[in-house]
């Protein structure tokens, strides 16, 4: 009995020691990466679907909030439209509508729709089986409400680029696409329960996707460890492992058929992307459609508006690059963007 009690006490003290060690490491890392913490004031990062958090008071631009079934977001109309046509923007897995870029485009005289693809309205609450038919709702609204006719340009970043490429492969109405840190494949869904389903659905059928089950357990454990210890969480190795673990048949099935898109494309990609392997996937896109104009920034990260890491009280996410290389890529890509749009 005494021996059993001693064993239990040892186990108890080991657990206490592990808990204290984890707490200490997390506390040290929290202060070590303090400079990467987001500001404490309320922002769209707290709740991207809270329309009241967005700056809709823009000089020279009328902003209308749209809340209609699958169509949710903002319609930005400049007082003086500089170019015929409209631009549609999508954000990434953060759930935003890429509103800051939409605002910048509108201030330059472009009519813009900044849209959500999950969250509000009748869209899925999370990034799981998002219906591509949201674009049908956009086309109907565009026909009735847009101030300018002309080409339709769709712009997406990260998971929004994955959506954009899927839309361009299925909707002939799209004339141009602009992709930031894109994917060449449809991937698994992203939701709180880690459900292994497709991110997208079309005509009531889930699109073929690369499953998280094809990944590497060790990479997943390292990712979870990053959350626990407040160490930079890199998603790139997880996606790399899924790509490496998928068969050729699965890869081809999940590959977005960019060859079906007959328009023009512009791609911006960072070579130090720590979120997913955007550079190698851009090469796949280019392989199947040579109308894609690619601009690679070798030392930049996932999104050019971010620093190398982004910290919240709960986690530290790795994006790649650094403040200088990302700013340089941001300025250069904007110059190219407006030159091509013109």
Short mmCIF file of C-alpha atoms in Angstrom, two decimals:
data_model
loop_
_atom_site.label_atom_id
_atom_site.label_comp_id
_atom_site.label_asym_id
_atom_site.label_seq_id
_atom_site.Cartn_x
_atom_site.Cartn_y
_atom_site.Cartn_z
CA UNK A 1 0.00 0.00 0.00
CA UNK A 2 2.78 2.42 0.96
CA UNK A 3 4.70 1.56 -2.22
CA UNK A 4 1.60 2.27 -4.36
CA UNK A 5 1.11 5.57 -2.55
CA UNK A 6 4.72 6.57 -3.22
CA UNK A 7 4.29 5.78 -6.94
CA UNK A 8 1.13 7.90 -7.09
CA UNK A 9 2.88 10.78 -5.34
CA UNK A 10 5.78 10.60 -7.77
CA UNK A 11 3.40 10.65 -10.71
CA UNK A 12 1.56 13.59 -9.14
CA UNK A 13 4.79 15.57 -8.65
CA UNK A 14 5.90 14.76 -12.21
CA UNK A 15 2.63 16.19 -13.53
CA UNK A 16 3.05 19.27 -11.35
CA UNK A 17 6.62 19.71 -12.64
CA UNK A 18 5.47 19.37 -16.25
CA UNK A 19 2.67 21.89 -15.68
CA UNK A 20 5.05 24.40 -14.06
CA UNK A 21 7.57 23.91 -16.89
CA UNK A 22 4.93 24.50 -19.57
CA UNK A 23 3.67 27.59 -17.75
CA UNK A 24 7.22 28.94 -17.37
CA UNK A 25 8.13 28.36 -21.03
CA UNK A 26 4.86 29.92 -22.19
CA UNK A 27 5.42 32.95 -19.93
CA UNK A 28 8.99 33.41 -21.21
CA UNK A 29 7.90 33.13 -24.86
CA UNK A 30 4.96 35.47 -24.31
CA UNK A 31 7.33 38.25 -23.28
CA UNK A 32 10.01 37.22 -25.75
CA UNK A 33 7.60 37.85 -28.65
CA UNK A 34 5.86 40.84 -27.08
CA UNK A 35 6.70 43.09 -30.06
CA UNK A 36 4.55 40.93 -32.33
CA UNK A 37 1.36 41.30 -30.27
CA UNK A 38 -1.65 42.88 -31.95
CA UNK A 39 -2.88 46.14 -30.40
CA UNK A 40 -5.35 45.66 -27.58
CA UNK A 41 -7.99 47.99 -29.03
CA UNK A 42 -10.97 46.34 -30.68
CA UNK A 43 -10.47 45.59 -34.37
CA UNK A 44 -11.87 43.49 -37.19
CA UNK A 45 -9.47 40.72 -36.10
CA UNK A 46 -11.63 40.28 -32.99
CA UNK A 47 -14.77 39.64 -35.04
CA UNK A 48 -14.37 40.03 -38.82
CA UNK A 49 -18.13 39.72 -39.35
CA UNK A 50 -18.99 42.67 -37.07
CA UNK A 51 -19.83 45.31 -39.69
CA UNK A 52 -19.65 48.09 -37.08
CA UNK A 53 -15.87 47.59 -36.74
CA UNK A 54 -15.23 48.66 -40.34
CA UNK A 55 -14.44 52.21 -41.37
CA UNK A 56 -17.21 53.00 -43.87
CA UNK A 57 -16.73 56.77 -43.70
CA UNK A 58 -14.35 57.22 -46.64
CA UNK A 59 -13.85 60.56 -48.36
CA UNK A 60 -15.05 60.39 -51.96
CA UNK A 61 -16.39 56.84 -51.61
CA UNK A 62 -19.93 55.68 -50.87
CA UNK A 63 -19.99 52.42 -48.88
CA UNK A 64 -23.08 50.22 -48.79
CA UNK A 65 -23.38 47.20 -46.48
CA UNK A 66 -24.81 44.10 -48.22
CA UNK A 67 -26.58 41.40 -46.23
CA UNK A 68 -28.48 39.19 -48.66
CA UNK A 69 -28.45 35.40 -48.26
CA UNK A 70 -25.04 34.21 -49.54
CA UNK A 71 -23.97 37.74 -50.51
CA UNK A 72 -22.52 39.59 -47.54
CA UNK A 73 -20.00 42.40 -47.43
CA UNK A 74 -19.50 45.90 -48.75
CA UNK A 75 -20.11 47.72 -52.01
CA UNK A 76 -17.66 50.62 -52.40
CA UNK A 77 -18.49 53.16 -55.10
CA UNK A 78 -16.15 56.12 -55.71
CA UNK A 79 -17.70 59.50 -56.54
CA UNK A 80 -15.49 59.51 -59.63
CA UNK A 81 -15.07 56.04 -61.12
CA UNK A 82 -11.78 55.93 -62.99
CA UNK A 83 -12.13 52.64 -64.87
CA UNK A 84 -15.01 50.57 -66.20
CA UNK A 85 -15.60 47.24 -64.52
CA UNK A 86 -15.72 46.01 -60.92
CA UNK A 87 -13.29 44.32 -58.57
CA UNK A 88 -14.34 41.67 -56.04
CA UNK A 89 -12.09 41.09 -53.02
CA UNK A 90 -11.91 38.11 -50.65
CA UNK A 91 -9.80 37.77 -47.52
CA UNK A 92 -8.30 34.60 -46.05
CA UNK A 93 -8.98 32.08 -43.31
CA UNK A 94 -9.21 34.93 -40.79
CA UNK A 95 -12.75 35.44 -42.07
CA UNK A 96 -12.28 39.00 -43.34
CA UNK A 97 -13.34 40.44 -46.69
CA UNK A 98 -9.93 42.01 -47.46
CA UNK A 99 -11.56 45.35 -46.69
CA UNK A 100 -8.35 47.40 -46.31
CA UNK A 101 -7.27 46.53 -49.85
CA UNK A 102 -10.82 47.11 -51.13
CA UNK A 103 -10.77 50.54 -49.50
CA UNK A 104 -7.42 51.37 -51.12
CA UNK A 105 -8.75 50.31 -54.54
CA UNK A 106 -11.92 52.38 -54.12
CA UNK A 107 -9.88 55.44 -53.14
CA UNK A 108 -8.04 55.01 -56.45
CA UNK A 109 -11.35 55.17 -58.32
CA UNK A 110 -12.32 51.51 -58.70
CA UNK A 111 -15.80 50.18 -57.94
CA UNK A 112 -15.27 47.34 -55.47
CA UNK A 113 -17.24 44.57 -53.80
CA UNK A 114 -15.53 43.40 -50.60
CA UNK A 115 -17.18 40.08 -49.74
CA UNK A 116 -17.16 37.45 -47.01
CA UNK A 117 -17.22 33.76 -47.90
CA UNK A 118 -18.07 32.44 -44.46
CA UNK A 119 -19.51 33.91 -41.28
CA UNK A 120 -22.47 36.25 -41.83
CA UNK A 121 -25.88 35.73 -43.45
CA UNK A 122 -26.64 32.31 -44.87
CA UNK A 123 -22.96 31.53 -45.39
CA UNK A 124 -21.45 28.69 -43.32
CA UNK A 125 -20.42 29.83 -39.85
CA UNK A 126 -16.91 28.48 -40.44
CA UNK A 127 -14.69 27.66 -43.41
CA UNK A 128 -16.32 24.36 -44.31
CA UNK A 129 -18.17 23.46 -47.52
CA UNK A 130 -18.51 27.09 -48.61
CA UNK A 131 -20.88 27.18 -51.63
CA UNK A 132 -19.37 28.60 -54.81
CA UNK A 133 -22.91 29.72 -55.64
CA UNK A 134 -22.26 32.83 -53.58
CA UNK A 135 -20.91 34.12 -56.88
CA UNK A 136 -24.31 33.59 -58.51
CA UNK A 137 -25.75 35.92 -55.87
CA UNK A 138 -23.00 38.43 -56.64
CA UNK A 139 -23.67 38.32 -60.39
CA UNK A 140 -27.38 38.99 -59.84
CA UNK A 141 -26.62 41.88 -57.48
CA UNK A 142 -23.94 43.25 -59.80
CA UNK A 143 -26.40 43.34 -62.70
CA UNK A 144 -28.85 45.45 -60.72
CA UNK A 145 -26.57 47.66 -58.64
CA UNK A 146 -23.14 48.22 -60.19
CA UNK A 147 -22.45 51.71 -61.50
CA UNK A 148 -20.01 50.63 -64.20
CA UNK A 149 -20.05 47.90 -66.80
CA UNK A 150 -17.00 46.09 -68.07
CA UNK A 151 -14.68 43.33 -66.91
CA UNK A 152 -15.07 41.50 -63.61
CA UNK A 153 -11.82 41.12 -61.68
CA UNK A 154 -11.71 38.84 -58.64
CA UNK A 155 -8.95 39.24 -56.06
CA UNK A 156 -8.24 36.82 -53.23
CA UNK A 157 -5.57 36.24 -50.59
CA UNK A 158 -4.57 32.85 -49.15
CA UNK A 159 -7.78 30.79 -48.72
CA UNK A 160 -9.51 33.61 -50.58
CA UNK A 161 -7.11 32.95 -53.45
CA UNK A 162 -8.05 29.27 -53.31
CA UNK A 163 -11.70 30.35 -53.59
CA UNK A 164 -10.91 32.81 -56.39
CA UNK A 165 -9.18 30.15 -58.46
CA UNK A 166 -12.12 27.76 -57.98
CA UNK A 167 -14.55 30.48 -59.05
CA UNK A 168 -12.46 31.36 -62.12
CA UNK A 169 -12.40 27.69 -63.12
CA UNK A 170 -16.19 27.50 -63.01
CA UNK A 171 -17.52 30.95 -63.96
CA UNK A 172 -16.86 32.29 -67.45
CA UNK A 173 -18.07 35.72 -66.33
CA UNK A 174 -14.75 36.32 -64.57
CA UNK A 175 -12.31 38.20 -66.81
CA UNK A 176 -9.28 38.68 -64.55
CA UNK A 177 -7.97 37.23 -61.30
CA UNK A 178 -5.42 38.53 -58.82
CA UNK A 179 -3.99 36.05 -56.31
CA UNK A 180 -1.90 36.62 -53.20
CA UNK A 181 -0.19 33.53 -51.71
CA UNK A 182 -2.43 31.15 -53.66
CA UNK A 183 -3.11 27.43 -53.52
CA UNK A 184 -3.17 25.19 -56.58
CA UNK A 185 -5.40 22.71 -54.74
CA UNK A 186 -8.62 22.58 -52.78
CA UNK A 187 -7.75 21.70 -49.21
CA UNK A 188 -9.55 20.39 -46.15
CA UNK A 189 -11.96 22.59 -44.20
CA UNK A 190 -10.93 24.82 -41.29
CA UNK A 191 -13.32 24.75 -38.37
CA UNK A 192 -13.26 24.53 -34.58
CA UNK A 193 -13.83 20.76 -34.60
CA UNK A 194 -11.09 20.05 -37.19
CA UNK A 195 -13.67 18.37 -39.40
CA UNK A 196 -12.06 16.65 -42.37
CA UNK A 197 -14.31 17.84 -45.18
CA UNK A 198 -13.88 19.95 -48.28
CA UNK A 199 -13.55 23.71 -47.93
CA UNK A 200 -15.84 24.16 -50.94
CA UNK A 201 -19.08 22.84 -52.36
CA UNK A 202 -20.60 23.41 -55.81
CA UNK A 203 -24.00 22.32 -57.07
CA UNK A 204 -24.51 20.53 -53.75
CA UNK A 205 -21.38 18.42 -54.28
CA UNK A 206 -18.22 18.86 -52.16
CA UNK A 207 -15.24 19.65 -54.37
CA UNK A 208 -12.45 17.03 -54.29
CA UNK A 209 -9.89 18.07 -51.69
CA UNK A 210 -6.62 17.09 -50.06
CA UNK A 211 -7.41 15.50 -46.71
CA UNK A 212 -5.67 16.39 -43.46
CA UNK A 213 -5.45 12.63 -42.86
CA UNK A 214 -2.75 12.50 -45.55
CA UNK A 215 -0.47 14.60 -43.37
CA UNK A 216 2.23 13.74 -40.86
CA UNK A 217 1.31 13.21 -37.20
CA UNK A 218 4.64 14.59 -35.98
CA UNK A 219 4.09 17.90 -37.80
CA UNK A 220 0.65 18.14 -36.26
CA UNK A 221 2.10 17.46 -32.79
CA UNK A 222 4.71 20.20 -33.31
CA UNK A 223 1.97 22.61 -34.36
CA UNK A 224 -0.08 21.81 -31.24
CA UNK A 225 3.07 22.18 -29.14
CA UNK A 226 3.51 25.68 -30.52
CA UNK A 227 0.05 26.63 -29.29
CA UNK A 228 0.72 25.16 -25.85
CA UNK A 229 4.17 26.73 -25.37
CA UNK A 230 3.39 30.02 -27.13
CA UNK A 231 6.02 29.33 -29.74
CA UNK A 232 5.58 30.49 -33.39
CA UNK A 233 3.08 28.13 -35.02
CA UNK A 234 4.09 27.30 -38.61
CA UNK A 235 1.34 25.79 -40.71
CA UNK A 236 3.60 25.36 -43.74
CA UNK A 237 5.07 21.98 -42.64
CA UNK A 238 1.54 20.65 -42.05
CA UNK A 239 0.46 21.52 -45.60
CA UNK A 240 3.75 20.26 -47.02
CA UNK A 241 3.15 16.93 -45.27
CA UNK A 242 -0.37 16.71 -46.72
CA UNK A 243 0.99 17.33 -50.22
CA UNK A 244 3.77 14.77 -49.74
CA UNK A 245 1.37 12.21 -48.30
CA UNK A 246 -1.24 12.51 -51.04
CA UNK A 247 -1.24 10.16 -54.00
CA UNK A 248 -0.92 11.41 -57.56
CA UNK A 249 -4.57 10.52 -58.07
CA UNK A 250 -5.63 12.58 -55.04
CA UNK A 251 -3.45 15.50 -56.10
CA UNK A 252 -4.91 15.60 -59.59
CA UNK A 253 -8.47 15.28 -58.29
CA UNK A 254 -8.00 18.15 -55.83
CA UNK A 255 -6.03 20.33 -58.26
CA UNK A 256 -8.03 23.41 -59.20
CA UNK A 257 -8.49 23.27 -62.97
CA UNK A 258 -6.98 26.65 -63.75
CA UNK A 259 -6.68 25.64 -67.41
CA UNK A 260 -10.44 26.22 -67.65
CA UNK A 261 -9.89 29.92 -67.01
CA UNK A 262 -9.50 31.89 -70.23
CA UNK A 263 -8.78 35.30 -68.75
CA UNK A 264 -5.65 36.97 -67.43
CA UNK A 265 -4.11 36.41 -64.02
CA UNK A 266 -1.69 38.17 -61.71
CA UNK A 267 0.01 36.36 -58.80
CA UNK A 268 2.04 37.78 -55.91
CA UNK A 269 3.88 35.28 -53.73
CA UNK A 270 6.48 35.34 -50.96
CA UNK A 271 9.37 32.88 -50.93
CA UNK A 272 9.47 32.77 -47.11
CA UNK A 273 5.80 31.87 -46.67
CA UNK A 274 5.40 30.05 -43.33
CA UNK A 275 1.63 29.52 -43.67
CA UNK A 276 1.66 27.17 -46.64
CA UNK A 277 3.89 26.38 -49.68
CA UNK A 278 2.50 29.12 -51.90
CA UNK A 279 5.61 29.34 -54.10
CA UNK A 280 5.59 25.67 -55.15
CA UNK A 281 1.81 25.75 -55.63
CA UNK A 282 2.17 28.87 -57.78
CA UNK A 283 4.50 26.85 -60.00
CA UNK A 284 1.76 24.25 -60.40
CA UNK A 285 -0.75 26.96 -61.36
CA UNK A 286 1.67 28.41 -63.89
CA UNK A 287 2.32 24.94 -65.33
CA UNK A 288 -1.34 24.55 -66.28
CA UNK A 289 -2.03 28.16 -67.35
CA UNK A 290 0.74 30.28 -68.81
CA UNK A 291 -1.50 33.38 -68.79
CA UNK A 292 -0.56 33.83 -65.14
CA UNK A 293 1.90 36.68 -64.51
CA UNK A 294 3.90 35.78 -61.41
CA UNK A 295 5.83 38.13 -59.13
CA UNK A 296 7.95 36.33 -56.53
CA UNK A 297 9.44 38.11 -53.52
CA UNK A 298 12.01 35.61 -52.20
CA UNK A 299 12.38 37.10 -48.71
CA UNK A 300 8.74 38.09 -48.12
CA UNK A 301 6.21 36.09 -46.15
CA UNK A 302 2.62 34.95 -46.54
CA UNK A 303 0.86 38.33 -46.48
CA UNK A 304 2.86 41.48 -47.15
CA UNK A 305 0.89 43.56 -44.64
CA UNK A 306 2.00 41.35 -41.73
CA UNK A 307 5.19 41.11 -39.73
CA UNK A 308 7.00 37.78 -39.39
CA UNK A 309 4.70 36.73 -36.53
CA UNK A 310 1.30 37.83 -35.30
CA UNK A 311 0.58 37.39 -31.62
CA UNK A 312 -2.61 37.32 -29.59
CA UNK A 313 -2.93 36.34 -25.90
CA UNK A 314 -3.76 32.81 -27.08
CA UNK A 315 -1.28 32.05 -29.86
CA UNK A 316 1.64 33.22 -31.97
CA UNK A 317 1.17 32.57 -35.70
CA UNK A 318 4.12 32.57 -38.12
CA UNK A 319 3.62 34.33 -41.47
CA UNK A 320 7.22 34.71 -42.63
CA UNK A 321 9.42 37.47 -43.96
CA UNK A 322 10.10 40.47 -41.74
CA UNK A 323 8.84 44.01 -41.45
CA UNK A 324 11.27 45.38 -44.05
CA UNK A 325 11.00 42.65 -46.68
CA UNK A 326 7.21 42.52 -46.36
CA UNK A 327 6.88 46.30 -46.64
CA UNK A 328 9.06 46.31 -49.75
CA UNK A 329 6.94 43.54 -51.30
CA UNK A 330 3.77 45.42 -50.32
CA UNK A 331 4.86 48.64 -52.02
CA UNK A 332 6.20 46.93 -55.15
CA UNK A 333 3.16 44.66 -55.56
CA UNK A 334 0.81 47.64 -55.16
CA UNK A 335 2.65 49.52 -57.91
CA UNK A 336 2.36 46.51 -60.22
CA UNK A 337 -1.27 45.95 -59.21
CA UNK A 338 -2.39 49.47 -60.14
CA UNK A 339 -0.33 49.45 -63.33
CA UNK A 340 -1.99 46.23 -64.50
CA UNK A 341 -5.47 47.31 -63.43
CA UNK A 342 -5.11 50.52 -65.40
#
